[in-house]
CSV table of C-alpha atoms and ligand atoms in Angstrom, one decimal:
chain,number,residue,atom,x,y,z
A,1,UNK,CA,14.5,14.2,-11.3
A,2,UNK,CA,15.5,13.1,-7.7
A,3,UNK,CA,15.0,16.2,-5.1
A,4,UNK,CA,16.6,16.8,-1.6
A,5,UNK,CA,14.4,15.3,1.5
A,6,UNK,CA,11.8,17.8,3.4
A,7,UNK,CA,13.5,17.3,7.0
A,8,UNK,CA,10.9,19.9,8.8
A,9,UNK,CA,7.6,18.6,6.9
A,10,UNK,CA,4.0,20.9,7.6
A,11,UNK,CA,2.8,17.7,9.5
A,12,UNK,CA,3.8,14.7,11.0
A,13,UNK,CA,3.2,11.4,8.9
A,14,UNK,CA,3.6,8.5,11.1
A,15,UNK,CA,2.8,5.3,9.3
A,16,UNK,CA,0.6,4.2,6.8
A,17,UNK,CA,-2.7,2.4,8.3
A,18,UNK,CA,-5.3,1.0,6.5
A,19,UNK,CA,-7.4,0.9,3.1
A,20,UNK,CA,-11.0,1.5,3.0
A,21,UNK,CA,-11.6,-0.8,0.2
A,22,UNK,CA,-15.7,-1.2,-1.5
A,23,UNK,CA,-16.9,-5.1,-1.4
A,24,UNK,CA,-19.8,-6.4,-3.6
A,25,UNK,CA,-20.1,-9.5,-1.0
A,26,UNK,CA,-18.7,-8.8,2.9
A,27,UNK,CA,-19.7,-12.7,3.5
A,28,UNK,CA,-16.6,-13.8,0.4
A,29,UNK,CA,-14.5,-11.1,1.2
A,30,UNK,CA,-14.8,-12.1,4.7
A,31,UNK,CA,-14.2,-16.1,4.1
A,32,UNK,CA,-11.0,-14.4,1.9
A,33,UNK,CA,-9.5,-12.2,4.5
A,34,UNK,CA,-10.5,-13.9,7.9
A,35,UNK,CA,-10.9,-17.8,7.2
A,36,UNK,CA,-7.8,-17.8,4.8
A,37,UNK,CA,-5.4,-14.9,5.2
A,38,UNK,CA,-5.9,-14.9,9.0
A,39,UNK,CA,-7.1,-11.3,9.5
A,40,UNK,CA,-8.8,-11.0,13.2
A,41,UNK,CA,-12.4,-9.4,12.5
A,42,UNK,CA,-12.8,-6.7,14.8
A,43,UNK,CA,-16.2,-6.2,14.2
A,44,UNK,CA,-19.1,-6.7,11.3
A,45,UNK,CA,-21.4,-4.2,11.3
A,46,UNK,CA,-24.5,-4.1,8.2
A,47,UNK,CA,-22.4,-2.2,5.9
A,48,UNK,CA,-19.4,-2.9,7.2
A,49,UNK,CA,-16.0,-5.5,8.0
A,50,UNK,CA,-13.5,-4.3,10.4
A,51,UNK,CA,-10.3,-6.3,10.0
A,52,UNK,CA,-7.0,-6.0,12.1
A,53,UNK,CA,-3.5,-8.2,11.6
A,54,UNK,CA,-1.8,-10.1,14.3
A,55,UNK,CA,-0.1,-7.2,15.8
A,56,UNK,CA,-2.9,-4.6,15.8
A,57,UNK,CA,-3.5,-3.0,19.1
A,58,UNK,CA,-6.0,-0.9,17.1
A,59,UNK,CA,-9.7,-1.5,15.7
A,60,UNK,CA,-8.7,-1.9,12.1
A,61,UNK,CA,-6.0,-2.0,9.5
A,62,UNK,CA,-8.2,-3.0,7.0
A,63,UNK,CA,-12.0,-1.7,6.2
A,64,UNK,CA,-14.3,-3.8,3.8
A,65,UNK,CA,-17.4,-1.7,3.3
A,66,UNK,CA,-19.9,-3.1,1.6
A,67,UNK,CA,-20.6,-1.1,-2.0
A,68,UNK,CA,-22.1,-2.2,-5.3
A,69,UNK,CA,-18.3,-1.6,-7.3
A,70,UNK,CA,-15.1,-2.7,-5.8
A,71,UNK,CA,-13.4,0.5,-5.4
A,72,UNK,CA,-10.7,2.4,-2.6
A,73,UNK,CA,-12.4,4.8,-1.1
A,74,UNK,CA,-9.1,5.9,0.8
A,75,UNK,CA,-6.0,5.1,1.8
A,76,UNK,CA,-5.6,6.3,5.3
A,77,UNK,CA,-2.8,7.5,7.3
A,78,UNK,CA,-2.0,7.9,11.2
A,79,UNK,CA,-0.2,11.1,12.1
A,80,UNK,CA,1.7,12.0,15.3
A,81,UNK,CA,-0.4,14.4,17.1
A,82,UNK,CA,-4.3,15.6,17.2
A,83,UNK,CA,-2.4,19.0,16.4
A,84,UNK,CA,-0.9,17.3,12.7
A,85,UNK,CA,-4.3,17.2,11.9
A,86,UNK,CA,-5.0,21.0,12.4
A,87,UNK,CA,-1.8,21.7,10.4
A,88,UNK,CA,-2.2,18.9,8.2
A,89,UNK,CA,-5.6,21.2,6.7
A,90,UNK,CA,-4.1,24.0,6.9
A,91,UNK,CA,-1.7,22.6,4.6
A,92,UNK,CA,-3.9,21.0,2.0
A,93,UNK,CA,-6.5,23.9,1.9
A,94,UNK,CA,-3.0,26.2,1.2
A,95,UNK,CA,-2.7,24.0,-2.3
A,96,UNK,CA,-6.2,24.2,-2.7
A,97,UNK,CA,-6.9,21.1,-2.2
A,98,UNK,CA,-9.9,19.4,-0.4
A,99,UNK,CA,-10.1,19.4,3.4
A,100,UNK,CA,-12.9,18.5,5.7
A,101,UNK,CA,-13.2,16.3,9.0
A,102,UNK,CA,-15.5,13.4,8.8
A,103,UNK,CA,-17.0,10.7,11.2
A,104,UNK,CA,-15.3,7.1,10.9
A,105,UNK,CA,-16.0,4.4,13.1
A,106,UNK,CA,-13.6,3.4,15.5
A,107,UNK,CA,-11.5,6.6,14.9
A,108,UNK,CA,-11.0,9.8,16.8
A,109,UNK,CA,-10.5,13.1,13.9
A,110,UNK,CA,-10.2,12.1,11.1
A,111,UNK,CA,-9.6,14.2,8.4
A,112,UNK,CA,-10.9,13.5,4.4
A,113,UNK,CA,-8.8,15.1,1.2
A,114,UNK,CA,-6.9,14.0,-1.9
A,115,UNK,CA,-3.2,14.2,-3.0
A,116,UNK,CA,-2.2,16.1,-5.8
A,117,UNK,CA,-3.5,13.9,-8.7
A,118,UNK,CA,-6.9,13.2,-7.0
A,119,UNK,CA,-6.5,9.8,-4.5
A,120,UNK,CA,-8.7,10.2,-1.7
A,121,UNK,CA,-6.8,10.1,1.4
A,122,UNK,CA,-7.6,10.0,4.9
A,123,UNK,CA,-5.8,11.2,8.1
A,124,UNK,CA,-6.2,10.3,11.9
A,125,UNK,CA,-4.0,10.2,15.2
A,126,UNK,CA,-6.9,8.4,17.5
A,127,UNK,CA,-7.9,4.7,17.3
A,128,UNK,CA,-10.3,2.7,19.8
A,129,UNK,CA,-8.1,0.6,21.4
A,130,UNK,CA,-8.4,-3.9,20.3
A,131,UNK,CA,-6.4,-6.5,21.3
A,132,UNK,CA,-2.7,-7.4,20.3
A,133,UNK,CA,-2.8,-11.2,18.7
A,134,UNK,CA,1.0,-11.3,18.6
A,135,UNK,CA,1.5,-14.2,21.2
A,136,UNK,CA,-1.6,-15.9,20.7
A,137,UNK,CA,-0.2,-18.0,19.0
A,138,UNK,CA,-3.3,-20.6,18.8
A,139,UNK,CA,-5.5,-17.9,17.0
A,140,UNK,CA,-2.7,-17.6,14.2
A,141,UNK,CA,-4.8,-18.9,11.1
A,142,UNK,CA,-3.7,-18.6,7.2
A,143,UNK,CA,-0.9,-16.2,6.7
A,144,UNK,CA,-0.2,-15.0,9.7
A,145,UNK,CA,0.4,-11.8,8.7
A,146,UNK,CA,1.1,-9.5,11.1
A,147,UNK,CA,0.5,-5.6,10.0
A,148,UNK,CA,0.3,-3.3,7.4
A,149,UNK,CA,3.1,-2.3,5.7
A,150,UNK,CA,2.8,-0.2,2.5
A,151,UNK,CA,0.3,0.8,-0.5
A,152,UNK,CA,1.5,0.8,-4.2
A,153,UNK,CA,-0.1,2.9,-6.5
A,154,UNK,CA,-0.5,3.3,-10.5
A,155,UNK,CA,0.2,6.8,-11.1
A,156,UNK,CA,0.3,8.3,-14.5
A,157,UNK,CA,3.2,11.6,-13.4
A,158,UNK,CA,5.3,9.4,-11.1
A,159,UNK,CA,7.5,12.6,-10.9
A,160,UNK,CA,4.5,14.8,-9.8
A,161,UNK,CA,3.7,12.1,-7.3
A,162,UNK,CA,6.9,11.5,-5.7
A,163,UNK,CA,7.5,15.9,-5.5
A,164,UNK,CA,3.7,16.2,-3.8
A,165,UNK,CA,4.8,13.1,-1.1
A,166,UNK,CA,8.5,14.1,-0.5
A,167,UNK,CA,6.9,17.9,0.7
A,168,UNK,CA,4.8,15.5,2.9
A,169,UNK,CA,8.4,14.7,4.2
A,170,UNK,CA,8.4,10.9,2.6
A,171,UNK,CA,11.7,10.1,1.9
A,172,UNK,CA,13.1,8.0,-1.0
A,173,UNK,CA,14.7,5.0,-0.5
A,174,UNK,CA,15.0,3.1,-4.2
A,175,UNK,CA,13.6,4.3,-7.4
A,176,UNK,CA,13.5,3.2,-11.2
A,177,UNK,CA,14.2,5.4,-14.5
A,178,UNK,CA,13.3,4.9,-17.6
A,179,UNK,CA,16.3,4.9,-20.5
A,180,UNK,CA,14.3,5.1,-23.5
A,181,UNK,CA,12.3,8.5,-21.8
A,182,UNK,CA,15.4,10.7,-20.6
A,183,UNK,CA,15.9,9.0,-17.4
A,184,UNK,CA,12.3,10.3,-16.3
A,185,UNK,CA,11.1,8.6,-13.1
A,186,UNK,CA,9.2,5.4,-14.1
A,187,UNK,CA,8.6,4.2,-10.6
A,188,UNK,CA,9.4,5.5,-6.7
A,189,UNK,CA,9.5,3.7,-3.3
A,190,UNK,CA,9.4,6.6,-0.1
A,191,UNK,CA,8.8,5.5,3.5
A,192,UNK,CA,8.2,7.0,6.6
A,193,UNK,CA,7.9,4.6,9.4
A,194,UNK,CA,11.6,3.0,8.4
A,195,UNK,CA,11.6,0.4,5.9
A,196,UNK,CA,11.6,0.4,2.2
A,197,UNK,CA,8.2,2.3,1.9
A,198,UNK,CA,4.7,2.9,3.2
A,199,UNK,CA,3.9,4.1,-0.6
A,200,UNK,CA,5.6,3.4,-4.0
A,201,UNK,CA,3.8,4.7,-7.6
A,202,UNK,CA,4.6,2.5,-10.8
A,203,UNK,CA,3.8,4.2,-14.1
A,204,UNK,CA,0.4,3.1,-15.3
A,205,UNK,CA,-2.6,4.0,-15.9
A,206,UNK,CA,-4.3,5.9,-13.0
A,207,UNK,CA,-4.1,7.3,-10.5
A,208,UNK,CA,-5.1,3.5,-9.2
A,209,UNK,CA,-4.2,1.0,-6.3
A,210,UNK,CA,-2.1,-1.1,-7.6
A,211,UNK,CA,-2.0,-3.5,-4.4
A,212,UNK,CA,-1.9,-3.1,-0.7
A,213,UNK,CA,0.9,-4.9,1.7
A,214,UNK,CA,0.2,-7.1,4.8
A,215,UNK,CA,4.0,-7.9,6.3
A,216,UNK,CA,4.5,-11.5,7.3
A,217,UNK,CA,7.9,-12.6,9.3
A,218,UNK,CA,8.9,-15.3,7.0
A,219,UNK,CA,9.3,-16.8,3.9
A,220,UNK,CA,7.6,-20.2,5.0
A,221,UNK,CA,4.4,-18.2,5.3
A,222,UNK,CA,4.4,-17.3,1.7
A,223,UNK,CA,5.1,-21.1,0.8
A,224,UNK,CA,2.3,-21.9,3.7
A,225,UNK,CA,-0.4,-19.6,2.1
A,226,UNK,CA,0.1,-20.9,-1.4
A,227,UNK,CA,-0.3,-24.2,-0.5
A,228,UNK,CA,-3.6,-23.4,1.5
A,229,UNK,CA,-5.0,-21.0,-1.1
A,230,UNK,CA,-4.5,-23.6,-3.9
A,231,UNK,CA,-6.0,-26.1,-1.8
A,232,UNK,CA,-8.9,-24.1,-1.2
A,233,UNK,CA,-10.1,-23.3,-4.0
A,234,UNK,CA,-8.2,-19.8,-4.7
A,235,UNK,CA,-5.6,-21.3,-7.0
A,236,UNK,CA,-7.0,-18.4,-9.7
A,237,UNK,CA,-6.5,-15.6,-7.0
A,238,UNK,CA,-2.7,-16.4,-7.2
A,239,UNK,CA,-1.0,-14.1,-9.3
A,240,UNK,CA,2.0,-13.5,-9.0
A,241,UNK,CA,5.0,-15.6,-7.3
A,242,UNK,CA,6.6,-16.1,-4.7
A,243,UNK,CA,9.4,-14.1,-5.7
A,244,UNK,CA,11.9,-12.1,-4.8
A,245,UNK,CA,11.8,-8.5,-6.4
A,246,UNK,CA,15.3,-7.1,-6.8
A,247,UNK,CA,13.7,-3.7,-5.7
A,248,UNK,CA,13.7,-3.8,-1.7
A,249,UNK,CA,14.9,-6.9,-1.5
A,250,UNK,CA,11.4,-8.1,-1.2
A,251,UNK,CA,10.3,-11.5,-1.0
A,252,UNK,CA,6.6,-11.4,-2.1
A,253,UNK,CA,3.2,-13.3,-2.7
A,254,UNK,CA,0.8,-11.4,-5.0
A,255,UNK,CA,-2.9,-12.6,-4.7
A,256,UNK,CA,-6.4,-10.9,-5.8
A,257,UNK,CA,-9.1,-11.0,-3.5
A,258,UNK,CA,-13.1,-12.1,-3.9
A,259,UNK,CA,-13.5,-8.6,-5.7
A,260,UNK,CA,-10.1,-8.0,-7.8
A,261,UNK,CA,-8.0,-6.0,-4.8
A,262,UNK,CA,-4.5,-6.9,-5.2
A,263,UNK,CA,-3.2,-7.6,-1.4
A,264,UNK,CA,1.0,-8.8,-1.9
A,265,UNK,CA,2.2,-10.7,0.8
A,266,UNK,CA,5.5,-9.5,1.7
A,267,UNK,CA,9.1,-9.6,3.8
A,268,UNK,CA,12.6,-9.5,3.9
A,269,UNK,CA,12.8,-5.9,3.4
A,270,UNK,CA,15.9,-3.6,5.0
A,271,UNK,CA,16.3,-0.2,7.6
A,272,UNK,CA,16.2,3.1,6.1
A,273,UNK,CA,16.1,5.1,9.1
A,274,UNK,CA,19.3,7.0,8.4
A,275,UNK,CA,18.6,10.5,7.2
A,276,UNK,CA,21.4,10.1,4.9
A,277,UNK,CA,20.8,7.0,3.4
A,278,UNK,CA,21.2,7.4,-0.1
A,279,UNK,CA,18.2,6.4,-2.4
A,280,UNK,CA,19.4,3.0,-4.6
A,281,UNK,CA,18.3,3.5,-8.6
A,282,UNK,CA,17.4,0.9,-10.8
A,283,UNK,CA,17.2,1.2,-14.6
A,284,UNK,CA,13.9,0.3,-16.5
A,285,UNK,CA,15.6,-2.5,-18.5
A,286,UNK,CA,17.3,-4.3,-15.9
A,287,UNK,CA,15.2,-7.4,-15.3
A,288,UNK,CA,16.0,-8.1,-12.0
A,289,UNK,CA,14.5,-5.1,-10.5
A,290,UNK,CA,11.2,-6.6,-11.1
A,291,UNK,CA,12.3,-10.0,-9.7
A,292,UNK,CA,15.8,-10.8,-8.9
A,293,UNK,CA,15.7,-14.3,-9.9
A,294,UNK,CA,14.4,-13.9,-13.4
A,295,UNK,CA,11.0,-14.3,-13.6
A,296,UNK,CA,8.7,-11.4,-15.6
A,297,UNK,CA,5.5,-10.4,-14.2
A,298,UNK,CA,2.3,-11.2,-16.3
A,299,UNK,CA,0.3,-8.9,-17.7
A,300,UNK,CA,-2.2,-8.2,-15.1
A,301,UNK,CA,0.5,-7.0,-12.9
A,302,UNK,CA,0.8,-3.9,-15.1
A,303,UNK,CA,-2.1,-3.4,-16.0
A,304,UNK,CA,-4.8,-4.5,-13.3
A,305,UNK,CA,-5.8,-2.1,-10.5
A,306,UNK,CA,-8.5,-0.7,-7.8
A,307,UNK,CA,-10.1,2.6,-8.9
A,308,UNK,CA,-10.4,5.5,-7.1
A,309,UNK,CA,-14.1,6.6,-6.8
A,310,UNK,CA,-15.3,9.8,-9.2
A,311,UNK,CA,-11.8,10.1,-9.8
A,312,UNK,CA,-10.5,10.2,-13.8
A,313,UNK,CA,-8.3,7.6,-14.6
A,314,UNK,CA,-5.1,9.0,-17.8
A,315,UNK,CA,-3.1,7.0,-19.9
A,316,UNK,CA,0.8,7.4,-18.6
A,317,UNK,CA,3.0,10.1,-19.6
A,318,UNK,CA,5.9,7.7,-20.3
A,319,UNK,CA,5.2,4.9,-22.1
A,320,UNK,CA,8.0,2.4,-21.7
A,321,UNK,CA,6.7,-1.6,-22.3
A,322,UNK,CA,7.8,-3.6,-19.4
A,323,UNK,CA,9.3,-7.3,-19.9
A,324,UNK,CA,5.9,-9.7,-19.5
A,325,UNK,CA,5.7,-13.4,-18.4
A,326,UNK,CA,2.3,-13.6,-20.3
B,401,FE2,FE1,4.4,-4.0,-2.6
């Protein structure tokens, strides 16, 4: 069931920023993400691997820690104000959920809790200051991608999902329902800063990452990173595409990294700025949701993900079989 957008929400979301992700080897993960994909390392630190995109003026939009399982230990989140992140746990200790401020490196306040099915999140306004890459043009290596742009998450109540993040005042912009399950919500795309999302849930097992987004400006950098990764010996961490997915309009890349993370590649998506803009649905069976020009996802896609640490993972409540490549 679709609800009305929270205009006046209890804090101010800006943007979604990085992933802390867990990584069994910093040295591959680093050859992965720096060498290849062309993120800028900030800093390395024992435990640690601080990665920013082209655009960054900030430390990081990407944190590797090192950690003996390849988990996400939060997805994290940059509000307005240092006030949001008084009212921000206010809010979350009113639903009873966790809230405590923490110490992370390169960040002002930041404050640790969970959403309503248990996915550790993370919120901050402060950043140490790095750098902007955009014209330096002769550091571009790999994929050039140039920021974060959205996480997409398994979740087993996609309609308890989307109701906790539209209160956060994340509106709707495209979502999918399921025929064969009473039209229930099988999948939801909500954005903040503007485009098509900064989160989306998919039905699945979970709660899970399903993959995290790094926005490129073109299409020939998708072409351009297949070509290197298959030449450099990550032909297996191609998964998926290119493609276009009918949803968003999306032109996208899939790839797993050294330790399983799913990182997508990703452009061509469209302004949802307008508060009025109505939210486009898709219908489970309609094939071209998935990808516009034909092609089903393999199996992995569906069924792959990054856990959440010490938190329990469910079967689905709607179990609807999607159309597989293999
Ligand atoms: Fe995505």
């Amino acid at each position: 069931m679709i609800r009305s957008t929270t205009n006046k929400p209890p804090f101010d979301v800006v943007r979604c920023s990085h992933a802390v992700l867990g990584a069994t080897d910093l040295g591959a993960s680093e050859q992965f993400y720096a060498q290849h994909l062309g993120y800028v390392v900030t800093e390395r630190t024992p435990d640690a691997l601080y990665l920013r995109n082209l655009e960054c003026r900030t430390h990081h939009s990407l944190v590797l820690q090192r950690l003996p399982e390849p988990t996400c230990e939060a997805l994290v989140w940059k509000v307005a104000n240092e006030d949001d992140l008084d009212l921000a746990s206010r809010w979350f200790q009113s639903k009873n959920l966790p809230a405590a401020f923490v110490e992370r490196h390169g960040q002002g306040r930041t404050l640790r809790t969970c959403d309503a099915l248990g996915m550790p999140l993370e919120f901050y306004f402060s950043m140490t200051s790095a750098p902007c890459k955009l014209q330096q043009y002769d550091d571009y290596r790999g994929a050039r991608i140039q920021r974060l742009d959205h996480f997409n998450c398994f979740s087993p109540d996609v309609q308890k999902s989307y109701e906790f993040w539209s209160e956060l005042g994340f509106r709707l912009t495209e979502y999918t329902v399921s025929e064969e399950s009473n039209n229930a919500l099988w999948a939801v795309w909500l954005q903040r800063k503007g485009g098509v999302h900064d989160i989306a849930f998919t039905n699945g097992r979970g709660p899970r990452l399903h993959h995290f987004a790094g926005w490129v400006p073109s299409v020939s950098d998708l072409v351009h990173s297949c070509d290197l990764l298959s030449t450099a010996g990550y032909v297996k961490n191609i998964e998926r595409g290119l493609g276009r997915h009918g949803i968003g309009n999306a032109l996208f890349l899939y790839l797993l990294d050294p330790d399983g993370h799913r990182i997508e590649l990703f452009c061509s998506d469209y302004l949802t700025v307008d508060p009025d803009l109505v939210p486009k649905r898709w219908e489970f069976r309609d094939a071209r949701r998935q990808t516009l020009w034909g092609m089903p996802a393999p199996r992995s896609w569906f069924e792959h993900g990054t856990p959440f640490p010490n938190v329990g993972v469910v079967d689905p409540l709607i179990k609807p079989q999607p159309v597989l490549a293999h």
